């Protein structure tokens, strides 16, 4: 199992069907690391999903040019929101968490 620190402190923010986290050792063996480090090529991830491979590449080659995509427009929207304004995403998630906690307390009070 790949540990979070091996992903550069980042980990997939969502569980995704077809996730590649368990396959990272096999995938890494096929990545042209020297070409990425030299800038001769960038990293393209056509099916980013939870992003395990992306986060590994970004951790090992800081500043690499990366292009990511996925078939899910909602998932890509989440990645764009995190890229463009992570503070707003964190604020929104905190609000959702607080609302969920309030609902949970109300349900328990009626039990």
CSV table of N, CA, C and O in Angstrom, one decimal:
chain,number,residue,atom,x,y,z
A,1,UNK,N,0.9,-1.2,0.0
A,1,UNK,CA,0.0,0.0,0.0
A,1,UNK,C,0.9,1.2,0.0
A,1,UNK,O,1.9,1.3,0.7
A,2,UNK,N,0.6,2.2,-0.8
A,2,UNK,CA,1.3,3.5,-0.9
A,2,UNK,C,0.9,4.4,0.3
A,2,UNK,O,-0.3,4.5,0.5
A,3,UNK,N,1.9,4.9,0.9
A,3,UNK,CA,1.6,5.8,2.1
A,3,UNK,C,1.4,7.3,1.6
A,3,UNK,O,2.0,7.7,0.6
A,4,UNK,N,0.7,8.0,2.4
A,4,UNK,CA,0.4,9.4,2.0
A,4,UNK,C,1.7,10.2,1.9
A,4,UNK,O,1.8,11.0,0.9
A,5,UNK,N,2.7,10.0,2.7
A,5,UNK,CA,3.9,10.8,2.6
A,5,UNK,C,4.7,10.5,1.3
A,5,UNK,O,5.4,11.3,0.8
A,6,UNK,N,4.4,9.3,0.7
A,6,UNK,CA,5.0,9.0,-0.6
A,6,UNK,C,4.3,9.7,-1.7
A,6,UNK,O,4.8,9.8,-2.8
A,7,UNK,N,3.2,10.3,-1.4
A,7,UNK,CA,2.5,11.1,-2.4
A,7,UNK,C,2.8,12.6,-2.2
A,7,UNK,O,2.1,13.5,-2.7
A,8,UNK,N,3.8,12.9,-1.4
A,8,UNK,CA,4.2,14.2,-1.2
A,8,UNK,C,3.3,15.0,-0.3
A,8,UNK,O,3.2,16.2,-0.3
A,9,UNK,N,2.7,14.2,0.7
A,9,UNK,CA,1.8,14.8,1.6
A,9,UNK,C,0.4,15.0,1.1
A,9,UNK,O,-0.6,15.2,1.8
A,10,UNK,N,0.2,14.8,-0.2
A,10,UNK,CA,-1.1,14.9,-0.8
A,10,UNK,C,-1.7,13.5,-1.0
A,10,UNK,O,-0.9,12.5,-1.1
A,11,UNK,N,-3.0,13.4,-1.0
A,11,UNK,CA,-3.6,12.1,-1.3
A,11,UNK,C,-4.9,12.4,-2.0
A,11,UNK,O,-5.4,13.5,-1.9
A,12,UNK,N,-5.4,11.4,-2.7
A,12,UNK,CA,-6.6,11.6,-3.4
A,12,UNK,C,-7.7,12.1,-2.5
A,12,UNK,O,-7.9,11.6,-1.4
A,13,UNK,N,-8.5,13.1,-2.9
A,13,UNK,CA,-9.5,13.7,-2.1
A,13,UNK,C,-10.8,13.0,-2.2
A,13,UNK,O,-11.8,13.3,-1.5
A,14,UNK,N,-10.9,12.0,-3.1
A,14,UNK,CA,-12.1,11.3,-3.3
A,14,UNK,C,-11.7,9.9,-3.7
A,14,UNK,O,-10.7,9.6,-4.4
A,15,UNK,N,-12.5,8.9,-3.2
A,15,UNK,CA,-12.4,7.5,-3.7
A,15,UNK,C,-13.0,7.5,-5.0
A,15,UNK,O,-14.1,7.9,-5.3
A,16,UNK,N,-12.3,6.8,-6.0
A,16,UNK,CA,-12.8,6.8,-7.3
A,16,UNK,C,-12.7,5.4,-7.9
A,16,UNK,O,-11.7,4.7,-7.7
A,17,UNK,N,-13.8,5.0,-8.5
A,17,UNK,CA,-13.8,3.7,-9.2
A,17,UNK,C,-12.6,3.6,-10.2
A,17,UNK,O,-12.4,4.5,-10.9
A,18,UNK,N,-11.8,2.5,-10.1
A,18,UNK,CA,-10.7,2.4,-11.0
A,18,UNK,C,-9.5,3.2,-10.6
A,18,UNK,O,-8.6,3.4,-11.4
A,19,UNK,N,-9.4,3.5,-9.3
A,19,UNK,CA,-8.3,4.2,-8.7
A,19,UNK,C,-7.0,3.5,-9.0
A,19,UNK,O,-7.0,2.2,-9.0
A,20,UNK,N,-5.9,4.2,-9.2
A,20,UNK,CA,-4.6,3.6,-9.5
A,20,UNK,C,-3.6,3.5,-8.3
A,20,UNK,O,-2.5,3.2,-8.5
A,21,UNK,N,-4.1,3.9,-7.1
A,21,UNK,CA,-3.2,3.9,-6.0
A,21,UNK,C,-2.4,2.6,-5.8
A,21,UNK,O,-1.2,2.7,-5.5
A,22,UNK,N,-3.1,1.5,-5.8
A,22,UNK,CA,-2.4,0.2,-5.6
A,22,UNK,C,-1.5,-0.1,-6.7
A,22,UNK,O,-0.6,-0.9,-6.6
A,23,UNK,N,-1.7,0.5,-7.9
A,23,UNK,CA,-0.8,0.2,-9.1
A,23,UNK,C,0.4,1.1,-9.2
A,23,UNK,O,1.1,1.0,-10.1
A,24,UNK,N,0.5,2.1,-8.3
A,24,UNK,CA,1.6,3.1,-8.4
A,24,UNK,C,3.0,2.5,-8.6
A,24,UNK,O,3.7,3.0,-9.5
A,25,UNK,N,3.4,1.5,-7.9
A,25,UNK,CA,4.7,1.0,-8.2
A,25,UNK,C,4.9,0.5,-9.6
A,25,UNK,O,5.9,0.8,-10.3
A,26,UNK,N,3.9,-0.1,-10.2
A,26,UNK,CA,4.0,-0.6,-11.6
A,26,UNK,C,3.9,0.6,-12.6
A,26,UNK,O,4.7,0.6,-13.5
A,27,UNK,N,3.1,1.6,-12.3
A,27,UNK,CA,3.0,2.8,-13.1
A,27,UNK,C,4.3,3.6,-13.1
A,27,UNK,O,4.8,4.0,-14.1
A,28,UNK,N,4.8,3.8,-11.9
A,28,UNK,CA,6.0,4.5,-11.7
A,28,UNK,C,7.2,4.0,-12.5
A,28,UNK,O,8.0,4.7,-13.0
A,29,UNK,N,7.3,2.6,-12.6
A,29,UNK,CA,8.4,2.0,-13.3
A,29,UNK,C,8.3,2.3,-14.8
A,29,UNK,O,9.3,2.2,-15.5
A,30,UNK,N,7.2,2.8,-15.3
A,30,UNK,CA,7.0,3.1,-16.7
A,30,UNK,C,7.0,4.6,-17.0
A,30,UNK,O,6.9,5.0,-18.1
A,31,UNK,N,7.1,5.5,-16.0
A,31,UNK,CA,7.2,6.9,-16.2
A,31,UNK,C,8.6,7.4,-16.5
A,31,UNK,O,9.5,7.0,-15.8
A,32,UNK,N,8.7,8.2,-17.6
A,32,UNK,CA,10.0,8.7,-18.0
A,32,UNK,C,10.5,9.8,-17.0
A,32,UNK,O,10.5,11.0,-17.4
A,33,UNK,N,10.9,9.5,-15.8
A,33,UNK,CA,11.3,10.5,-14.8
A,33,UNK,C,12.3,11.5,-15.3
A,33,UNK,O,12.2,12.7,-15.0
A,34,UNK,N,13.4,11.1,-16.0
A,34,UNK,CA,14.4,12.0,-16.4
A,34,UNK,C,13.9,13.0,-17.4
A,34,UNK,O,14.2,14.2,-17.4
A,35,UNK,N,13.0,12.5,-18.3
A,35,UNK,CA,12.4,13.4,-19.3
A,35,UNK,C,11.5,14.5,-18.6
A,35,UNK,O,11.5,15.6,-19.0
A,36,UNK,N,10.8,14.0,-17.6
A,36,UNK,CA,10.0,15.0,-16.9
A,36,UNK,C,10.8,16.0,-16.1
A,36,UNK,O,10.6,17.2,-16.2
A,37,UNK,N,11.9,15.5,-15.5
A,37,UNK,CA,12.8,16.5,-14.7
A,37,UNK,C,13.5,17.5,-15.6
A,37,UNK,O,13.7,18.6,-15.3
A,38,UNK,N,13.8,17.0,-16.8
A,38,UNK,CA,14.6,17.9,-17.7
A,38,UNK,C,13.7,18.9,-18.4
A,38,UNK,O,14.2,19.8,-19.1
A,39,UNK,N,12.4,18.6,-18.4
A,39,UNK,CA,11.4,19.5,-19.1
A,39,UNK,C,11.2,19.1,-20.5
A,39,UNK,O,10.5,19.8,-21.3
A,40,UNK,N,11.8,18.0,-20.9
A,40,UNK,CA,11.6,17.5,-22.3
A,40,UNK,C,10.2,17.1,-22.6
A,40,UNK,O,9.8,17.1,-23.8
A,41,UNK,N,9.5,16.8,-21.5
A,41,UNK,CA,8.0,16.5,-21.7
A,41,UNK,C,7.3,16.8,-20.5
A,41,UNK,O,7.9,17.1,-19.4
A,42,UNK,N,6.0,16.9,-20.6
A,42,UNK,CA,5.1,17.1,-19.4
A,42,UNK,C,4.4,15.9,-19.1
A,42,UNK,O,4.6,14.8,-19.7
A,43,UNK,N,3.5,16.0,-18.1
A,43,UNK,CA,2.8,14.8,-17.6
A,43,UNK,C,1.3,15.0,-18.1
A,43,UNK,O,0.7,16.1,-17.8
A,44,UNK,N,0.7,14.0,-18.7
A,44,UNK,CA,-0.6,14.0,-19.2
A,44,UNK,C,-1.4,12.9,-18.5
A,44,UNK,O,-0.9,11.7,-18.6
A,45,UNK,N,-2.5,13.2,-17.8
A,45,UNK,CA,-3.3,12.2,-17.1
A,45,UNK,C,-4.7,12.3,-17.7
A,45,UNK,O,-5.5,13.1,-17.4
A,46,UNK,N,-5.0,11.3,-18.7
A,46,UNK,CA,-6.3,11.4,-19.3
A,46,UNK,C,-7.5,11.0,-18.4
A,46,UNK,O,-8.6,11.4,-18.6
A,47,UNK,N,-7.2,10.2,-17.4
A,47,UNK,CA,-8.3,9.7,-16.5
A,47,UNK,C,-7.8,9.9,-15.1
A,47,UNK,O,-7.5,9.0,-14.4
A,48,UNK,N,-7.9,11.1,-14.6
A,48,UNK,CA,-7.3,11.5,-13.3
A,48,UNK,C,-7.9,10.8,-12.1
A,48,UNK,O,-7.3,10.5,-11.2
A,49,UNK,N,-9.3,10.7,-12.2
A,49,UNK,CA,-9.9,10.0,-11.0
A,49,UNK,C,-9.6,10.7,-9.7
A,49,UNK,O,-9.6,12.0,-9.6
A,50,UNK,N,-9.2,10.0,-8.7
A,50,UNK,CA,-8.7,10.5,-7.5
A,50,UNK,C,-7.4,11.2,-7.5
A,50,UNK,O,-7.0,12.0,-6.6
A,51,UNK,N,-6.6,11.0,-8.5
A,51,UNK,CA,-5.3,11.7,-8.7
A,51,UNK,C,-4.1,11.1,-8.0
A,51,UNK,O,-3.1,11.8,-7.9
A,52,UNK,N,-4.1,9.8,-7.7
A,52,UNK,CA,-3.0,9.2,-7.0
A,52,UNK,C,-1.7,9.3,-7.8
A,52,UNK,O,-0.6,9.7,-7.3
A,53,UNK,N,-1.8,9.0,-9.1
A,53,UNK,CA,-0.6,9.1,-10.0
A,53,UNK,C,-0.2,10.6,-10.2
A,53,UNK,O,1.0,10.9,-10.1
A,54,UNK,N,-1.1,11.4,-10.4
A,54,UNK,CA,-0.8,12.9,-10.5
A,54,UNK,C,-0.1,13.4,-9.3
A,54,UNK,O,0.9,14.0,-9.4
A,55,UNK,N,-0.6,13.1,-8.1
A,55,UNK,CA,0.0,13.6,-6.9
A,55,UNK,C,1.4,13.0,-6.7
A,55,UNK,O,2.4,13.7,-6.2
A,56,UNK,N,1.7,11.8,-7.1
A,56,UNK,CA,3.0,11.2,-7.0
A,56,UNK,C,3.9,11.9,-8.0
A,56,UNK,O,5.1,12.3,-7.6
A,57,UNK,N,3.5,12.2,-9.2
A,57,UNK,CA,4.3,12.9,-10.2
A,57,UNK,C,4.7,14.3,-9.7
A,57,UNK,O,5.8,14.7,-9.7
A,58,UNK,N,3.7,15.0,-9.2
A,58,UNK,CA,3.9,16.4,-8.7
A,58,UNK,C,4.8,16.4,-7.5
A,58,UNK,O,5.6,17.3,-7.3
A,59,UNK,N,4.8,15.3,-6.7
A,59,UNK,CA,5.7,15.3,-5.5
A,59,UNK,C,7.1,15.0,-5.9
A,59,UNK,O,8.1,15.5,-5.4
A,60,UNK,N,7.3,14.1,-6.9
A,60,UNK,CA,8.6,13.8,-7.4
A,60,UNK,C,9.3,14.8,-8.3
A,60,UNK,O,10.5,14.8,-8.4
A,61,UNK,N,8.4,15.5,-9.1
A,61,UNK,CA,9.0,16.5,-10.0
A,61,UNK,C,8.2,17.8,-9.8
A,61,UNK,O,7.3,18.2,-10.6
A,62,UNK,N,8.6,18.5,-8.8
A,62,UNK,CA,7.9,19.8,-8.6
A,62,UNK,C,8.0,20.7,-9.8
A,62,UNK,O,9.1,20.8,-10.4
A,63,UNK,N,6.9,21.4,-10.1
A,63,UNK,CA,7.0,22.3,-11.2
A,63,UNK,C,6.8,21.7,-12.6
A,63,UNK,O,6.7,22.4,-13.6
A,64,UNK,N,6.6,20.4,-12.6
A,64,UNK,CA,6.3,19.7,-13.9
A,64,UNK,C,5.0,20.3,-14.5
A,64,UNK,O,4.1,20.6,-13.8
A,65,UNK,N,5.0,20.4,-15.8
A,65,UNK,CA,3.8,20.9,-16.5
A,65,UNK,C,2.9,19.6,-16.6
A,65,UNK,O,3.2,18.6,-17.1
A,66,UNK,N,1.7,19.8,-16.0
A,66,UNK,CA,0.7,18.6,-15.9
A,66,UNK,C,-0.6,19.0,-16.6
A,66,UNK,O,-1.1,20.1,-16.3
A,67,UNK,N,-1.1,18.2,-17.4
A,67,UNK,CA,-2.5,18.3,-18.0
A,67,UNK,C,-3.3,17.2,-17.5
A,67,UNK,O,-2.9,16.0,-17.7
A,68,UNK,N,-4.4,17.5,-16.9
A,68,UNK,CA,-5.3,16.4,-16.4
A,68,UNK,C,-6.7,16.5,-17.0
A,68,UNK,O,-7.1,17.5,-17.4
A,69,UNK,N,-7.3,15.3,-17.1
A,69,UNK,CA,-8.7,15.2,-17.7
A,69,UNK,C,-9.4,14.1,-17.0
A,69,UNK,O,-8.7,13.2,-16.4
A,70,UNK,N,-10.7,14.0,-17.2
A,70,UNK,CA,-11.5,12.9,-16.7
A,70,UNK,C,-12.8,13.0,-17.5
A,70,UNK,O,-13.2,14.1,-17.9
A,71,UNK,N,-13.5,11.9,-17.6
A,71,UNK,CA,-14.8,11.9,-18.3
A,71,UNK,C,-15.9,12.6,-17.5
A,71,UNK,O,-16.9,13.0,-18.0
A,72,UNK,N,-15.7,12.7,-16.2
A,72,UNK,CA,-16.7,13.3,-15.3
A,72,UNK,C,-16.5,14.8,-15.2
A,72,UNK,O,-15.6,15.3,-14.7
A,73,UNK,N,-17.5,15.5,-15.7
A,73,UNK,CA,-17.4,17.0,-15.7
A,73,UNK,C,-17.5,17.5,-14.2
A,73,UNK,O,-16.8,18.5,-13.9
A,74,UNK,N,-18.2,16.8,-13.3
A,74,UNK,CA,-18.2,17.2,-11.9
A,74,UNK,C,-16.9,17.1,-11.3
A,74,UNK,O,-16.5,17.9,-10.5
A,75,UNK,N,-16.2,16.0,-11.5
A,75,UNK,CA,-14.9,15.8,-11.0
A,75,UNK,C,-13.9,16.8,-11.5
A,75,UNK,O,-13.1,17.4,-10.7
A,76,UNK,N,-13.9,17.1,-12.8
A,76,UNK,CA,-13.1,18.1,-13.3
A,76,UNK,C,-13.4,19.5,-12.8
A,76,UNK,O,-12.5,20.3,-12.5
A,77,UNK,N,-14.7,19.7,-12.5
A,77,UNK,CA,-15.1,21.0,-11.9
A,77,UNK,C,-14.5,21.1,-10.5
A,77,UNK,O,-14.0,22.2,-10.1
A,78,UNK,N,-14.4,20.0,-9.7
A,78,UNK,CA,-13.8,20.0,-8.4
A,78,UNK,C,-12.3,20.3,-8.5
A,78,UNK,O,-11.8,21.1,-7.7
A,79,UNK,N,-11.6,19.7,-9.4
A,79,UNK,CA,-10.2,20.0,-9.6
A,79,UNK,C,-9.9,21.4,-10.0
A,79,UNK,O,-9.0,22.0,-9.5
A,80,UNK,N,-10.8,21.9,-10.9
A,80,UNK,CA,-10.6,23.4,-11.2
A,80,UNK,C,-10.8,24.3,-10.0
A,80,UNK,O,-10.1,25.3,-9.8
A,81,UNK,N,-11.9,24.0,-9.3
A,81,UNK,CA,-12.2,24.8,-8.1
A,81,UNK,C,-11.0,24.8,-7.1
A,81,UNK,O,-10.6,25.8,-6.6
A,82,UNK,N,-10.4,23.6,-6.9
A,82,UNK,CA,-9.3,23.5,-6.0
A,82,UNK,C,-8.1,24.3,-6.5
A,82,UNK,O,-7.4,25.0,-5.8
A,83,UNK,N,-7.9,24.1,-7.8
A,83,UNK,CA,-6.7,24.8,-8.5
A,83,UNK,C,-6.9,26.3,-8.4
A,83,UNK,O,-6.0,27.1,-8.1
A,84,UNK,N,-8.1,26.8,-8.7
A,84,UNK,CA,-8.4,28.2,-8.8
A,84,UNK,C,-8.6,29.0,-7.5
A,84,UNK,O,-8.2,30.1,-7.4
A,85,UNK,N,-9.2,28.3,-6.5
A,85,UNK,CA,-9.5,29.0,-5.2
A,85,UNK,C,-9.7,28.0,-4.1
A,85,UNK,O,-10.8,27.8,-3.6
A,86,UNK,N,-8.6,27.3,-3.7
A,86,UNK,CA,-8.7,26.3,-2.7
A,86,UNK,C,-9.3,26.8,-1.4
A,86,UNK,O,-10.0,26.1,-0.7
A,87,UNK,N,-9.0,28.1,-1.1
A,87,UNK,CA,-9.6,28.7,0.2
A,87,UNK,C,-11.1,28.7,0.2
A,87,UNK,O,-11.7,28.3,1.2
A,88,UNK,N,-11.7,29.0,-1.0
A,88,UNK,CA,-13.1,29.0,-1.1
A,88,UNK,C,-13.7,27.6,-1.0
A,88,UNK,O,-14.7,27.4,-0.4
A,89,UNK,N,-13.0,26.6,-1.5
A,89,UNK,CA,-13.4,25.2,-1.4
A,89,UNK,C,-13.4,24.8,0.0
A,89,UNK,O,-14.3,24.1,0.5
A,90,UNK,N,-12.3,25.1,0.7
A,90,UNK,CA,-12.2,24.7,2.2
A,90,UNK,C,-13.3,25.4,3.0
A,90,UNK,O,-13.9,24.7,3.8
A,91,UNK,N,-13.6,26.6,2.7
A,91,UNK,CA,-14.6,27.3,3.4
A,91,UNK,C,-16.0,26.7,3.1
A,91,UNK,O,-16.8,26.5,4.1
A,92,UNK,N,-16.2,26.4,1.9
A,92,UNK,CA,-17.5,25.7,1.6
A,92,UNK,C,-17.7,24.4,2.2
A,92,UNK,O,-18.7,24.0,2.8
A,93,UNK,N,-16.6,23.6,2.2
A,93,UNK,CA,-16.6,22.2,2.9
A,93,UNK,C,-16.8,22.4,4.4
A,93,UNK,O,-17.5,21.6,5.0
A,94,UNK,N,-16.2,23.4,5.0
A,94,UNK,CA,-16.4,23.6,6.4
A,94,UNK,C,-17.8,23.9,6.7
A,94,UNK,O,-18.4,23.4,7.7
A,95,UNK,N,-18.5,24.7,5.9
A,95,UNK,CA,-19.9,25.0,6.1
A,95,UNK,C,-20.8,23.8,5.9
A,95,UNK,O,-21.7,23.6,6.7
A,96,UNK,N,-20.5,22.9,5.0
A,96,UNK,CA,-21.2,21.7,4.8
A,96,UNK,C,-21.1,20.8,6.0
A,96,UNK,O,-22.0,20.2,6.4
A,97,UNK,N,-19.8,20.7,6.5
A,97,UNK,CA,-19.6,19.9,7.7
A,97,UNK,C,-20.3,20.4,8.9
A,97,UNK,O,-21.0,19.6,9.6
A,98,UNK,N,-20.3,21.7,9.1
A,98,UNK,CA,-21.1,22.3,10.2
A,98,UNK,C,-22.6,22.0,10.1
A,98,UNK,O,-23.2,21.6,11.1
A,99,UNK,N,-23.1,22.2,8.9
A,99,UNK,CA,-24.5,21.9,8.7
A,99,UNK,C,-24.9,20.4,8.9
A,99,UNK,O,-25.9,20.1,9.5
A,100,UNK,N,-24.0,19.5,8.5
A,100,UNK,CA,-24.2,18.1,8.7
A,100,UNK,C,-24.1,17.8,10.2
A,100,UNK,O,-25.0,17.0,10.7
A,101,UNK,N,-23.2,18.4,10.9
A,101,UNK,CA,-23.1,18.2,12.4
A,101,UNK,C,-24.4,18.6,13.1
A,101,UNK,O,-24.9,18.0,14.0
A,102,UNK,N,-24.9,19.8,12.7
A,102,UNK,CA,-26.2,20.3,13.3
A,102,UNK,C,-27.4,19.4,13.0
A,102,UNK,O,-28.1,19.1,13.9
A,103,UNK,N,-27.4,18.9,11.8
A,103,UNK,CA,-28.5,17.9,11.4
A,103,UNK,C,-28.4,16.7,12.3
A,103,UNK,O,-29.4,16.1,12.8
A,104,UNK,N,-27.1,16.2,12.5
A,104,UNK,CA,-26.9,15.0,13.3
A,104,UNK,C,-27.3,15.2,14.7
A,104,UNK,O,-27.9,14.3,15.3
A,105,UNK,N,-27.1,16.3,15.3
A,105,UNK,CA,-27.5,16.6,16.7
A,105,UNK,C,-29.0,16.6,16.8
A,105,UNK,O,-29.6,16.1,17.7
A,106,UNK,N,-29.7,17.2,15.8
A,106,UNK,CA,-31.1,17.3,15.8
A,106,UNK,C,-31.7,15.9,15.7
A,106,UNK,O,-32.7,15.6,16.4
A,107,UNK,N,-31.2,15.0,14.9
A,107,UNK,CA,-31.7,13.7,14.7
A,107,UNK,C,-31.6,12.9,16.1
A,107,UNK,O,-32.5,12.2,16.5
A,108,UNK,N,-30.4,13.0,16.7
A,108,UNK,CA,-30.2,12.3,18.0
A,108,UNK,C,-31.2,12.9,19.0
A,108,UNK,O,-31.6,12.1,19.9
A,109,UNK,N,-31.5,14.1,19.0
A,109,UNK,CA,-32.4,14.7,20.0
A,109,UNK,C,-33.8,14.2,19.9
A,109,UNK,O,-34.6,14.2,20.9
A,110,UNK,N,-34.2,13.7,18.7
A,110,UNK,CA,-35.5,13.1,18.5
A,110,UNK,C,-35.6,11.6,18.7
A,110,UNK,O,-36.6,11.0,18.7
A,111,UNK,N,-34.4,11.0,18.9
A,111,UNK,CA,-34.4,9.5,19.1
A,111,UNK,C,-34.8,9.1,20.4
A,111,UNK,O,-34.8,9.7,21.4
